[in-house]
Phi, psi and omega in degrees: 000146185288127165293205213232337171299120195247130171261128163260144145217139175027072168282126161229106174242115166240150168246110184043277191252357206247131151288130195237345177259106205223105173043033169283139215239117167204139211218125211213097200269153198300148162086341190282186171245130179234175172203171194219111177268122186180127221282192193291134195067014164276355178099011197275315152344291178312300140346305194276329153325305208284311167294315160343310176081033137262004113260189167226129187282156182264003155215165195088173179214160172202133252209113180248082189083056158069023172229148176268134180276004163300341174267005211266139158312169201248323186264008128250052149293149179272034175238166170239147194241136179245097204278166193296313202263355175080343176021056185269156156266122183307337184278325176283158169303191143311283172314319186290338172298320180252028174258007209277304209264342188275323187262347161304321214268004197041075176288174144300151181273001157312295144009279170295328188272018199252312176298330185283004218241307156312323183317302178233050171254300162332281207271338176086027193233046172273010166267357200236015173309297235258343177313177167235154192302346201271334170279339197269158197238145192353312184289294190320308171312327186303330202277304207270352156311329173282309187281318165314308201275338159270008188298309194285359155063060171296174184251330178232131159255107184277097170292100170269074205051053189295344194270335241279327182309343213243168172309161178289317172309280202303325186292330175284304146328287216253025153285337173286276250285271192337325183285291186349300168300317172325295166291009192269310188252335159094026171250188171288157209219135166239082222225124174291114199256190052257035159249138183277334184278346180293317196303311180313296193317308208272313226278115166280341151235156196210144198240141188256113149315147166184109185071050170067011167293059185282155184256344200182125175232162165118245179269164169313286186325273148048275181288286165331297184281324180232079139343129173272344184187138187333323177298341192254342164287318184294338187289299189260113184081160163257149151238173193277027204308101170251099176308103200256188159208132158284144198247266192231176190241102148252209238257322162241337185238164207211135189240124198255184171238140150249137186294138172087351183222322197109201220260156165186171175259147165239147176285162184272103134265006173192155185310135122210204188234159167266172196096329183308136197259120191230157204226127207231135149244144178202124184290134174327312185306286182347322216272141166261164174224173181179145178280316177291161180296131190282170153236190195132154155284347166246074199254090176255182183242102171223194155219168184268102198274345177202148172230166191208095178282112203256356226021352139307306194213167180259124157253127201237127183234121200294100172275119149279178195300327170261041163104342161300132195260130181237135154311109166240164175212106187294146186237129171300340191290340184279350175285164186249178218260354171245032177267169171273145213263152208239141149192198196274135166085326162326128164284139191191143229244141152254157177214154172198144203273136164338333189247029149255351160276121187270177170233137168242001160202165189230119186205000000 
């Protein structure tokens, strides 16, 4: 049987004039949770099809262990697909749905009852063998959509936003339960986004879509922490973007001028000169506030022109003395118990240490 490791190389897919696939290079190590991010029309659906063998890409291969599936029919790939509506038959029971592709392949009813039965012990749904899908409540369908699609024991299971349908509590439960199954059966899980927290939470890797495009491969931390180019900082998470110019290059930091803020250091993550006009991301969360005075090489003076109580955290946006307006975003477990509470209209010092800020561009 073909294995479960997907090699993509120079995926190319057009619809009529329009290219929605552009040289895509991707490499899906066995067993992983991978996930493929990318806001609506980047073309990542499409990527899945196409392993799926519900298209066909017009140039490239892909590859399950060094063989290629593209000439193999779609109904025998060792994958299986979990679509957005869940496509259960309404008519049918819970057992009879994910007993369904076991009684096309002519299993035993025996057979057959010892896997739907492992199944929806998996999934946790043996009192609800007998429903029909219309008693089951959004999550519930979501499950047993998952266990029909491994009852045929895939080697890749390919998600396509599955959650996306459902409320934020519920979509957040059953984003745990999906990691959970995951490590319980151990295949590769290939799961289709455009929300970055979904992507973050589950993923051991993650490849960020944009135009037909990848823009970014690697870890959640990864993706997050060191942006490759302005779209994916702004995509995954909010930041801070500051259009700066370099003054002079020392040996790791840079010391730079941004309009609206002044002079400040940034860490050297990419080549440049001085003079060069450069583009900063820097996450909110980074930056400390205080009503008393910071030390640091990035010290600024502002007010608080709005604050946003998240319960979790405070989001406070800083004018500063020359005029840049900055995102901080305060987490409450960080107050200490003799600072003073933050609001509007507060005079208040931000800091942020030089290697929490990138150049996500060069000009």
């Amino acid at each position: 049987m073909i294995g479960s490791h997907v090699s993509i190389k120079a995926i190319n897919k057009w619809f009529g004039d329009f290219q929605v696939l552009k040289n895509v290079n991707l490499e899906i190590k066995k067993g992983e949770f991978f996930s493929l991010l990318g806001p609506s029309g980047c073309g990542k659906t499409t990527l899945l099809r196409i392993i799926a063998g519900l298209e066909n890409a017009d140039e490239g291969d892909i590859k399950f262990d060094n063989v290629s599936i593209l000439s193999i029919p779609p109904h025998k790939r060792p994958v299986n697909t979990i679509f957005q509506n869940y496509a259960l038959f309404p008519h049918l029971n819970v057992f009879e749905n994910i007993a369904f592709s076991l009684r096309l392949k002519k299993y035993s009813e025996d057979e057959i009852k010892e896997k739907v039965e492992k199944l929806l012990n998996l999934i946790r749904l043996e009192e609800h063998a007998n429903k029909k899908p219309n008693q089951l409540s959004g999550g519930q369908r979501q499950r047993v959509a998952i266990a029909r699609a491994l009852a045929n024991e895939p080697k890749v299971l390919l998600l396509d936003e599955p959650v996306s349908a459902l409320d934020a509590k519920l979509r957040q439960e059953l984003l745990i339960e999906l990691d959970n199954l995951h490590d319980q059966v151990g295949i590769t899980f290939i799961y289709v986004t455009h929300d970055q927290a979904e992507a973050i939470s589950i993923s051991d890797h993650v490849a960020v879509m944009n135009e037909g495009k990848i823009v970014q491969y690697g870890t959640p931390y990864e993706i997050y922490e060191s942006p490759a180019d302005k779209f994916v900082a702004t995509f995954i998470g909010e930041t801070n973007l500051m259009k700066a110019i370099v003054l002079e290059i020392n040996e790791e930091l840079l010391k730079i001028e941004a309009p609206g803020i002044g002079e400040f250091y940034c860490y050297k993550d990419k080549e440049v000169k001085e003079k060069n006009q450069i583009l900063l991301t820097l996450r909110p969360e980074k930056i400390k506030i205080s009503k008393k005075p910071l030390t640091g090489k990035n010290v600024f003076h502002g007010i608080i022109e709005e604050e946003i109580y998240m319960g979790y955290q405070t989001r406070y946006f800083v004018k500063l003395d020359n005029g840049f307006i900055l995102r901080v975003y305060k987490q409450h477990v960080n107050y200490l118990l003799d600072e003073p509470i933050l609001t509007w209209k507060d005079e208040v010092f931000v800091s942020w240490d030089p290697n929490d800020s990138f150049i996500v561009e060069v000009n």
